[in-house]
Coordinates of C-alpha atoms in Angstrom, one line a residue:
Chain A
X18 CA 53.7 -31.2 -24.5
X19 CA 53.8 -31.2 -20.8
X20 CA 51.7 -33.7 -19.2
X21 CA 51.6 -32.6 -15.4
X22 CA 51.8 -29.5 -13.8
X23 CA 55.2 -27.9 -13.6
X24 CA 56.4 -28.3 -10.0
X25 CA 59.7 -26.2 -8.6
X26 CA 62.2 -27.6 -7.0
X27 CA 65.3 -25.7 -5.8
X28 CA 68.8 -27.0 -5.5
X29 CA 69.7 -25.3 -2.4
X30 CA 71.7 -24.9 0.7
X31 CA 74.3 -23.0 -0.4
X32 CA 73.9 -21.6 2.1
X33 CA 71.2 -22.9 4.0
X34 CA 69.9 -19.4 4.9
X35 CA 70.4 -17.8 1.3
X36 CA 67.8 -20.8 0.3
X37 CA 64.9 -20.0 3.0
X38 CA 65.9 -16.2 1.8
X39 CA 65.1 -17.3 -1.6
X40 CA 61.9 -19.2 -0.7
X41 CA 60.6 -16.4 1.1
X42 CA 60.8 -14.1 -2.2
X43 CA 58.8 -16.8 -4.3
X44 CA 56.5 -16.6 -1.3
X45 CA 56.2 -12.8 -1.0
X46 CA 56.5 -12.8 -5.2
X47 CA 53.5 -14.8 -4.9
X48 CA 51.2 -12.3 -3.4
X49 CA 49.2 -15.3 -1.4
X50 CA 46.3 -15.1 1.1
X51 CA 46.0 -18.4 1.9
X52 CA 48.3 -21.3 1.6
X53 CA 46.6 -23.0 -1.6
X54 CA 47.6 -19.4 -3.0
X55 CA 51.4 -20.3 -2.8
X56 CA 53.5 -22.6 -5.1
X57 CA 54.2 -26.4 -4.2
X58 CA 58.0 -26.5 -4.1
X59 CA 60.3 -29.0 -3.5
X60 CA 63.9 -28.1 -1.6
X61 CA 66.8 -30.0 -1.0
X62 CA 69.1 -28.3 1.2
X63 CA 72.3 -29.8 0.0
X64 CA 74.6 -28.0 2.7
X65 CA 77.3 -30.7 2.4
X66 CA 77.7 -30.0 -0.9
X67 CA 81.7 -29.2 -0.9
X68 CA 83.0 -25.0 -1.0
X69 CA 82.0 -24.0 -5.0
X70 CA 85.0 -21.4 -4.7
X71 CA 87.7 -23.9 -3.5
X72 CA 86.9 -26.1 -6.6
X73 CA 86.8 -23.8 -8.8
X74 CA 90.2 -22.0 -7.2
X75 CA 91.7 -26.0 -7.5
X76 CA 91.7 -26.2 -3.6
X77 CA 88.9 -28.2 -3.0
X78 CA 87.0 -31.3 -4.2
X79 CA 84.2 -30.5 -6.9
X80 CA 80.9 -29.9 -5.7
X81 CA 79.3 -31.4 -9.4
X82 CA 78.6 -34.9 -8.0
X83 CA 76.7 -33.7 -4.7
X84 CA 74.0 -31.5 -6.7
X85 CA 74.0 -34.2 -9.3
X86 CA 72.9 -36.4 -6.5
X87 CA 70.8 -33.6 -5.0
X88 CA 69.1 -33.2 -8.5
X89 CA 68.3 -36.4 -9.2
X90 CA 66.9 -37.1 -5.7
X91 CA 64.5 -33.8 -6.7
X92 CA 63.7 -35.4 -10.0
X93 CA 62.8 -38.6 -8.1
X94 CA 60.4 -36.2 -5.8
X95 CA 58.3 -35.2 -9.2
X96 CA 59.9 -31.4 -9.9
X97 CA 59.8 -30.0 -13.2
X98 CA 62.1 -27.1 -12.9
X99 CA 65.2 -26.4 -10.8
X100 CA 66.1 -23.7 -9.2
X101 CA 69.6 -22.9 -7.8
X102 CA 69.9 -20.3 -5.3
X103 CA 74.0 -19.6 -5.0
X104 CA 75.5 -18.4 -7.9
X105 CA 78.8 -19.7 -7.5
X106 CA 77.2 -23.1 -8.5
X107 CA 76.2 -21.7 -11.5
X108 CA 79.9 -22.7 -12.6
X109 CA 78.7 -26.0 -13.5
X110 CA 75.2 -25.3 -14.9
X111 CA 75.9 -26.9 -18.1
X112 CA 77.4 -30.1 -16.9
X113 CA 74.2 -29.9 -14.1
X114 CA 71.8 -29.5 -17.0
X115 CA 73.2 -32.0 -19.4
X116 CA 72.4 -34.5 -16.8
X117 CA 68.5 -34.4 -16.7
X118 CA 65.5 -33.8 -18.3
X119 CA 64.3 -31.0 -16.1
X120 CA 65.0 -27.4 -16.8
X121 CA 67.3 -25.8 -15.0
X122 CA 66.7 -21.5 -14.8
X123 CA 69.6 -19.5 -14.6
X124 CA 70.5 -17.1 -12.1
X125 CA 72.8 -14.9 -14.2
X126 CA 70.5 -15.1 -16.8
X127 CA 67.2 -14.0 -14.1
X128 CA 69.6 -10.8 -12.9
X129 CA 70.5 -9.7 -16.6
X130 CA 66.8 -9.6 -16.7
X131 CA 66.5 -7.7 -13.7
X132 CA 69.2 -5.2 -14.5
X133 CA 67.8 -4.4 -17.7
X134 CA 64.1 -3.8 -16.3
X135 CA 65.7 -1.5 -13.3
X136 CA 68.2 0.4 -15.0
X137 CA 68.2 2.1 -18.4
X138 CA 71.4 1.7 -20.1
X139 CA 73.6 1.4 -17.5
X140 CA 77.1 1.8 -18.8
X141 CA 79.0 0.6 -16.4
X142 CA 78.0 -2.1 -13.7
X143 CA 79.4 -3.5 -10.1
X144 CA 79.7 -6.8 -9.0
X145 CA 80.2 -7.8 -5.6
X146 CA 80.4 -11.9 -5.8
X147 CA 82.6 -14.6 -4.9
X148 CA 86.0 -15.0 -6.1
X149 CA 84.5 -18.2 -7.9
X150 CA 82.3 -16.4 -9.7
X151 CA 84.9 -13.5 -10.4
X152 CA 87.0 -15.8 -11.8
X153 CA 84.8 -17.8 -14.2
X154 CA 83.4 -14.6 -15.6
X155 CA 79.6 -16.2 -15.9
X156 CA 78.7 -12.8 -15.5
X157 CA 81.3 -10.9 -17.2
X158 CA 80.7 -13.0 -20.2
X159 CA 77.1 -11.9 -20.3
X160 CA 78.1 -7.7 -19.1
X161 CA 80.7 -7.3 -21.8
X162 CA 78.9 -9.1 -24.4
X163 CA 76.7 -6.3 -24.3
X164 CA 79.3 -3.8 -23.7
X165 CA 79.3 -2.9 -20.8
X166 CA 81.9 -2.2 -18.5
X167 CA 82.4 -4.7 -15.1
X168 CA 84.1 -3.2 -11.8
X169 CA 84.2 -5.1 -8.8
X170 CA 86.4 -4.3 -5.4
X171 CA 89.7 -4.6 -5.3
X172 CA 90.1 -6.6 -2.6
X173 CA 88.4 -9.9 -3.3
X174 CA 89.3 -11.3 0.0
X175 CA 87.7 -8.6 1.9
X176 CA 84.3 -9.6 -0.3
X177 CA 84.8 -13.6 0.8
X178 CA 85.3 -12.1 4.4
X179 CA 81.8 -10.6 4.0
X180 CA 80.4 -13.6 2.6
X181 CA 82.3 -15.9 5.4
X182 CA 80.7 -13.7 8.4
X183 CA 77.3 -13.9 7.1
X184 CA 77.5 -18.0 6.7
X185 CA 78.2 -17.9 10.0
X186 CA 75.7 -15.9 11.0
X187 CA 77.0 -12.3 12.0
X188 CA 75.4 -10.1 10.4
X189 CA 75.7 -6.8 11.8
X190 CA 79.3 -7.6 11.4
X191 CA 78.7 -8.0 7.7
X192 CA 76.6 -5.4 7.1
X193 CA 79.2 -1.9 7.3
X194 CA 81.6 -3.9 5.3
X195 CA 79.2 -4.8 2.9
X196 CA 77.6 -1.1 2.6
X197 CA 81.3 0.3 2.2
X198 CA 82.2 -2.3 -1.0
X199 CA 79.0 -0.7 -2.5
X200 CA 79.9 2.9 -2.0
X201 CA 83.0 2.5 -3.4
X202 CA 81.6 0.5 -6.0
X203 CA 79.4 3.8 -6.9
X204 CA 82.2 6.1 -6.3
X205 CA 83.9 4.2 -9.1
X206 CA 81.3 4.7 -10.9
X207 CA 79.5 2.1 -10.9
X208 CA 75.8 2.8 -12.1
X209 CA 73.9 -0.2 -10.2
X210 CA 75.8 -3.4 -8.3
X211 CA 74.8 -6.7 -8.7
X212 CA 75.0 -8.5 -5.5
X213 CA 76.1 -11.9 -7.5
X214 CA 76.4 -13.7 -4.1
X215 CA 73.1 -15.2 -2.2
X216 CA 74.4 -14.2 1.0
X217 CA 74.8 -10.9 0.0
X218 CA 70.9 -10.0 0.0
X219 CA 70.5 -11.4 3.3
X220 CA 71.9 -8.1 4.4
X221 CA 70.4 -5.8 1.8
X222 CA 67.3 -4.7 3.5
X223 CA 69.6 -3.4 6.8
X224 CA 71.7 -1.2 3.6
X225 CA 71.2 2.6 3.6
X226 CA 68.2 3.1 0.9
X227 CA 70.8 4.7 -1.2
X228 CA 73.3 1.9 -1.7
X229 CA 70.0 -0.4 -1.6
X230 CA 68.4 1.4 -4.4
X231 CA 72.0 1.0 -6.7
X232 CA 71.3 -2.8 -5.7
X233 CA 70.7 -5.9 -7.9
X234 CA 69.7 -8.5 -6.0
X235 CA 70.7 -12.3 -7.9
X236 CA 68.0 -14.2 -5.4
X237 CA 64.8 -12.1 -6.0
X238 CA 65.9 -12.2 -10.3
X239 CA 65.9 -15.9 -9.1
X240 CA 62.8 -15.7 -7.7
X241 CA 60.9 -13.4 -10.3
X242 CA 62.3 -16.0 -13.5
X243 CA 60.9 -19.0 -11.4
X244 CA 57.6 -18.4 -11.0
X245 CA 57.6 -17.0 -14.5
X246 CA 58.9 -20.2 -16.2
X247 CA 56.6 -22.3 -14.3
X248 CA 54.0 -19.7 -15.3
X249 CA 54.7 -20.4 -19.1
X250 CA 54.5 -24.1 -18.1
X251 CA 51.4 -24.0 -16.5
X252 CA 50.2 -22.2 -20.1
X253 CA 51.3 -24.9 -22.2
X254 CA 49.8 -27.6 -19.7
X255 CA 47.0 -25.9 -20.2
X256 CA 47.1 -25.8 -24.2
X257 CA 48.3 -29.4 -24.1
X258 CA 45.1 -30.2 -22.2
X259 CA 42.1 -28.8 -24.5
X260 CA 43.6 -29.4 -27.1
Chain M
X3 CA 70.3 -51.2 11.5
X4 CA 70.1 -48.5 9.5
X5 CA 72.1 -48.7 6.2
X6 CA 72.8 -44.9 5.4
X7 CA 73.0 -41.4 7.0
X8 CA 69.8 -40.5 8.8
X9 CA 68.0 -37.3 6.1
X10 CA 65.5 -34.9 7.1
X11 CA 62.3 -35.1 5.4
X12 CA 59.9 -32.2 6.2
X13 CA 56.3 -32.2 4.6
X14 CA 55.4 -28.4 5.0
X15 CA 53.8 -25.7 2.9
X16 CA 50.9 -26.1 5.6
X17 CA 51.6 -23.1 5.7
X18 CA 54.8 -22.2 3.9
X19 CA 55.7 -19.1 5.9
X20 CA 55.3 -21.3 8.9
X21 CA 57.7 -24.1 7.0
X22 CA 60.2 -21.3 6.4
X23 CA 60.4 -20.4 10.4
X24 CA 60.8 -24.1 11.0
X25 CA 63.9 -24.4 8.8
X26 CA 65.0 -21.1 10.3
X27 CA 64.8 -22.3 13.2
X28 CA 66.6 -25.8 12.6
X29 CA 69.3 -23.7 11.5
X30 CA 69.7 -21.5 14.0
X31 CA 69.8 -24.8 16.4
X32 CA 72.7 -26.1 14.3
X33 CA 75.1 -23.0 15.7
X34 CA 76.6 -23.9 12.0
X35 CA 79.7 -21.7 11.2
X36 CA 79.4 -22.9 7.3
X37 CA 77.0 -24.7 4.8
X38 CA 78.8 -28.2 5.3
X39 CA 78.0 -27.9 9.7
X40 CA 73.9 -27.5 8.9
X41 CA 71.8 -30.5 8.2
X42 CA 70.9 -31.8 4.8
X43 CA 67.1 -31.4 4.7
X44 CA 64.7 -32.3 1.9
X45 CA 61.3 -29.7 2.4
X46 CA 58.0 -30.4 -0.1
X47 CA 56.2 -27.4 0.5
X48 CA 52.7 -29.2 -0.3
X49 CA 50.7 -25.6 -0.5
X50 CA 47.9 -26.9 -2.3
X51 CA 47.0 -29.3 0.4
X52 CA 43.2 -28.6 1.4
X53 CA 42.5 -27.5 4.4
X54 CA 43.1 -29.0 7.6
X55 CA 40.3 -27.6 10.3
X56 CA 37.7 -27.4 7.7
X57 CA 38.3 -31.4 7.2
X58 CA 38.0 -31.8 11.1
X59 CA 34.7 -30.0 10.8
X60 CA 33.5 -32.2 8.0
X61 CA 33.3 -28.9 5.7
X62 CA 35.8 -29.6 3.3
X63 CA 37.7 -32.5 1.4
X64 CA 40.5 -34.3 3.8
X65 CA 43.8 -32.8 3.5
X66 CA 44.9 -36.9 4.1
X67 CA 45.4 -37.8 0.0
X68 CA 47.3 -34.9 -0.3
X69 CA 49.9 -35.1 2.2
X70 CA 50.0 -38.6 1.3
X71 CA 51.8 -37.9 -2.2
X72 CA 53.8 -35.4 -0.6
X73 CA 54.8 -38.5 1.8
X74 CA 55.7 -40.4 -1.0
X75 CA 57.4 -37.9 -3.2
X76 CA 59.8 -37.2 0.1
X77 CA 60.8 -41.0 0.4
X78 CA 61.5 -41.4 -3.4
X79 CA 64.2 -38.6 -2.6
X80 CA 65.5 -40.5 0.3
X81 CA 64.4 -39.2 3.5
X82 CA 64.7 -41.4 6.7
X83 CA 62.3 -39.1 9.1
X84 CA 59.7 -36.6 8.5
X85 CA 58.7 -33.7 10.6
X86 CA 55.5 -31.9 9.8
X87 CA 55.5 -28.1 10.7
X88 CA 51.7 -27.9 11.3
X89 CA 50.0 -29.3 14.3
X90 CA 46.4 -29.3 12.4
X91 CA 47.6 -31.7 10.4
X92 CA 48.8 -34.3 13.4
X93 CA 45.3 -35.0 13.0
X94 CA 46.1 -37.9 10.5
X95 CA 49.8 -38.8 12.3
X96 CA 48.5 -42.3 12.6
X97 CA 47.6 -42.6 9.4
X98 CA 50.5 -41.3 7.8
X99 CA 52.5 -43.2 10.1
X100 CA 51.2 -46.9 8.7
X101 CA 51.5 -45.7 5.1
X102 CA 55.3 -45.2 5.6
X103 CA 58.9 -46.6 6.4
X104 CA 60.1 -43.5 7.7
X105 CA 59.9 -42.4 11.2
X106 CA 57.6 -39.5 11.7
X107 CA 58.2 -37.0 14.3
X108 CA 55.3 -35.7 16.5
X109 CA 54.8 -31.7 17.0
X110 CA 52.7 -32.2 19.7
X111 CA 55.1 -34.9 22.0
X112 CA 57.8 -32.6 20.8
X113 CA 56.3 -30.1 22.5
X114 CA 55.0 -31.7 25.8
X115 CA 58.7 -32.4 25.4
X116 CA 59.4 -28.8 25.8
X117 CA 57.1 -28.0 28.2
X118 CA 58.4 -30.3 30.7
X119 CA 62.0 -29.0 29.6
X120 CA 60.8 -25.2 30.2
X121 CA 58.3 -25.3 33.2
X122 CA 58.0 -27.1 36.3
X123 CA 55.0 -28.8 37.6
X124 CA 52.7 -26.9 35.9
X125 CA 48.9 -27.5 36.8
X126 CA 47.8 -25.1 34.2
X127 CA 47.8 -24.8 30.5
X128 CA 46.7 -22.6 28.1
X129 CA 46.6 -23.8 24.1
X130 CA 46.4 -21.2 21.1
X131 CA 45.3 -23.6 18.1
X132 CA 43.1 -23.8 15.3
X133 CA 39.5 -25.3 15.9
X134 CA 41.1 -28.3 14.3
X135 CA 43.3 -28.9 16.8
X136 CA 41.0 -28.2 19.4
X137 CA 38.3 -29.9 18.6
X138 CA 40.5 -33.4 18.1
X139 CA 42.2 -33.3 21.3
X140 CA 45.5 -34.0 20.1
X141 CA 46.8 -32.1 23.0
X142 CA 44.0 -32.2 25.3
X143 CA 44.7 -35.8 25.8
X144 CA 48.5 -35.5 26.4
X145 CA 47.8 -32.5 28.9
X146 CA 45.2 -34.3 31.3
X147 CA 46.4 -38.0 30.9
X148 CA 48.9 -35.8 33.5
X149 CA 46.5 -34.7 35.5
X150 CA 46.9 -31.0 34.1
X151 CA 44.0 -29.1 32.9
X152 CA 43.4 -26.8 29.6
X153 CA 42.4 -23.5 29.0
X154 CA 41.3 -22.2 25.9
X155 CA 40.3 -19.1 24.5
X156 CA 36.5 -18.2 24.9
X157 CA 36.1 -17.1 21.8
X158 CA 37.9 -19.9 19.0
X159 CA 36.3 -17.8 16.0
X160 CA 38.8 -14.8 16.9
X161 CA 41.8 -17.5 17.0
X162 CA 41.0 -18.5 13.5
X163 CA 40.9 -15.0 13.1
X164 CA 44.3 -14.3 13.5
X165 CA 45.5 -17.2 12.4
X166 CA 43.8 -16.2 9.1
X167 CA 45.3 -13.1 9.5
X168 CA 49.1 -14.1 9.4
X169 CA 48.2 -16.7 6.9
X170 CA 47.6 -13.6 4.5
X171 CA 51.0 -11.9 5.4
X172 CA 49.2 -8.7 7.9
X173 CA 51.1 -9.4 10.9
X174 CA 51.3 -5.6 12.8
X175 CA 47.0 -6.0 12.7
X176 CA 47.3 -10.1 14.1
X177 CA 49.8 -9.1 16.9
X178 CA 47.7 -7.2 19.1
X179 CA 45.0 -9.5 19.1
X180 CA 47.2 -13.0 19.5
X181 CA 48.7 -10.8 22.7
X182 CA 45.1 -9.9 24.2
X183 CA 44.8 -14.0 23.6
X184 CA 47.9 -15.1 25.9
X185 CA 47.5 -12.4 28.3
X186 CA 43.5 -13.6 29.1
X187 CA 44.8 -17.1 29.4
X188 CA 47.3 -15.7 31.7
X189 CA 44.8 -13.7 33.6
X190 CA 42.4 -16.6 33.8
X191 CA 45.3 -18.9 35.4
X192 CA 47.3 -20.7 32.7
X193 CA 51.1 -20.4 33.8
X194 CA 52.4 -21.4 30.6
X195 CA 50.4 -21.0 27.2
X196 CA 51.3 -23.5 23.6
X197 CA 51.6 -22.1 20.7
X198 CA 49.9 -24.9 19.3
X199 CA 49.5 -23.7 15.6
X200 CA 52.8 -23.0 13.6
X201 CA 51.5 -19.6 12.1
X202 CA 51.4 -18.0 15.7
X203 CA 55.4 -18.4 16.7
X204 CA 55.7 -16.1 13.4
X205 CA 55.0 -13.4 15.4
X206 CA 56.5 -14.5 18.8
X207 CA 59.5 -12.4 18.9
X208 CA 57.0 -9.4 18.1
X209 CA 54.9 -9.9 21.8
X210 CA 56.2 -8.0 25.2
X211 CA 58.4 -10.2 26.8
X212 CA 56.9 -11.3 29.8
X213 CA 54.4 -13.0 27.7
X214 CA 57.1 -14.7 25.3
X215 CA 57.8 -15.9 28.5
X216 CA 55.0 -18.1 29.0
X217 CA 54.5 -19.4 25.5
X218 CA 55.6 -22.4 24.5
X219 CA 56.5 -22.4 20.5
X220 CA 55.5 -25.8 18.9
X221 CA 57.8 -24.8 15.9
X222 CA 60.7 -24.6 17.8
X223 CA 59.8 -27.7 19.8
X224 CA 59.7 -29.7 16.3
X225 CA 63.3 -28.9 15.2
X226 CA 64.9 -29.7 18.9
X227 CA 63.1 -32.9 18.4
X228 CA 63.9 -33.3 14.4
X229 CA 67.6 -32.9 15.4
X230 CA 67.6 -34.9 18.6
X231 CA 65.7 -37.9 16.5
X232 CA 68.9 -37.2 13.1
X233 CA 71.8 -37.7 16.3
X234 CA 70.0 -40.4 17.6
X235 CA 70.0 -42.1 14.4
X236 CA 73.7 -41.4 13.5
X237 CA 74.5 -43.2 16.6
X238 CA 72.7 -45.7 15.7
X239 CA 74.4 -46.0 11.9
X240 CA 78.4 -45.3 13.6
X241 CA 77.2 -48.8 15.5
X242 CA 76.3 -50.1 12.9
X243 CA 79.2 -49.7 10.4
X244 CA 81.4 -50.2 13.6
X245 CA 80.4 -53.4 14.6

């Protein structure tokens, strides 16, 4: 039985502006006139955490002990629940959750969620995500098991490229690139695209309402499944207390 | 001598759109290229806390025990300095400031900080803020200890107003009215105007740009001085481990 009140804390900056993207979904998600209206949430914005894709790829040093140390210092700060906005983390999600007592919500888990509500047996799904994620299949485990079919571009590195340009910050330059991976997602036939990479959404509001209306968008399923589990939290505090 | 890395602590939430634009707006001061060039930062977005002018006015409970935990809760995750991304709240700077190890960073010397930076020798200053913030002093006092004086608007209800008003997420109806605001100041002699509540920047890139002109953004002011306060404090710990 819970004996405080569930407080979120998100495991974030990667990347710094994917986090502040996925804060202002819990806000909007919220529906808030006035501040005491909104969540109390804890961030740490971990952007030294090493490159998730280079680790996972063998080029780079493993990004596991920097959000272990970036958990605990949230646990130490009184959270609950964790939330971790880049997907590409999400690699190491069992090895994260393993080591601590709060629960950790899944982001692949928070856009199956989303797909299914949105689309209606879709047959055949896009992925536009990093070439970590690609490679570990965390959500091609969880697309086939249901059977469905997974398509994603063909040229990965043009996808990092996208990702790359909107780290650093240019957008517009992202933005045509981005639009044209999901057309030719659909043309494949593709029946909605998951944009499985929290940089991705930062453009998604600038996409034709065509490609945007195909979208999937990992941060706001992040979002939605937050304040939901700390919704079923603040039930059982509740139960916990009259009873 | 410090013993570790200088961390960014930021006690926000008050309120949490006005956090988000704060941490936008470190990162946009980083000119990062990738996660690992940003800063670190650890945010508790303490919505809940009550509310700040109505304390001031001795109509509601103080906002002090509060921010206090959220204080607390930032230290136990290892910050070295706090900046608070609402100027209402400076109110109880002192206060929080003796309860504390970690250095505190003040909006509102930030921002004189700025507005020496940005204007020269101005005799005349006009200050958008809540009632709270007006009432207090907290810039009065820094204004005409230097001889300049302070105009307000006439009407402080109609501030609140639109402060209010962005608070509940309707910023096309606040605009208009927080334009009328800097214009009269401007009309009635102030040759540069504060911004001195964080919910009003929100909309600064929204106003005709010879009034962005004469504003002065308290927000932004905050994160030039977070950063400057972080470099000065890596100096300090590259001595340190060098001597």
């Amino acid at each position: 039985m819970p004996t405080a009140l569930p407080l979120l804390g998100v495991l974030g900056g990667m990347g710094p502006a994917a986090t502040l993207d996925f804060l202002a979904k819990l806000q909007d998600l919220s529906n808030a006139l006035r501040d005491q209206d909104h969540r109390p949430v804890v961030t740490f914005s971990a952007s030294a955490t090493p490159d998730r894709t280079a680790a996972i790829l063998g080029r780079g040093e493993s990004p596991l002990p920097a959000m272990q140390a970036a958990l605990m210092a949230l646990e130490r700060a009184g959270v609950s629940h964790v939330a971790i906005p880049c997907n590409t983390a999400h690699y190491w999600f069992d090895d994260l959750q393993a080591g601590t007592g709060v629960r950790l919500i899944h982001i692949v888990e928070a856009t199956m969620q989303d797909l299914d509500l949105r689309f209606d047996a879709v047959a055949t799904v896009g992925l536009i995500a990093t070439t970590g994620v690609v490679r570990s299949g965390i959500y091609h485990q969880r697309l086939e098991v249901s059977g469905r079919r997974v398509l994603t571009p063909p040229d990965q590195a043009a996808v990092m490229g996208v990702i790359d340009t909107i780290k650093s910050g240019r957008m517009a330059e992202a933005l045509p690139r981005l639009a044209q991976q999901v057309r030719d997602l659909r043309d494949a036939g593709a029946e909605a695209v998951i944009l499985g990479c929290t940089e991705l959404p930062l453009c998604l509001s600038h996409l034709p309402a065509a490609l945007q209306a195909l979208c999937v968008d990992a941060t706001e399923a992040l979002a939605r499944a937050s304040l939901q589990a700390l919704a079923e939290s603040d039930a059982a505090f509740a139960e916990g207390v009259g009873a």
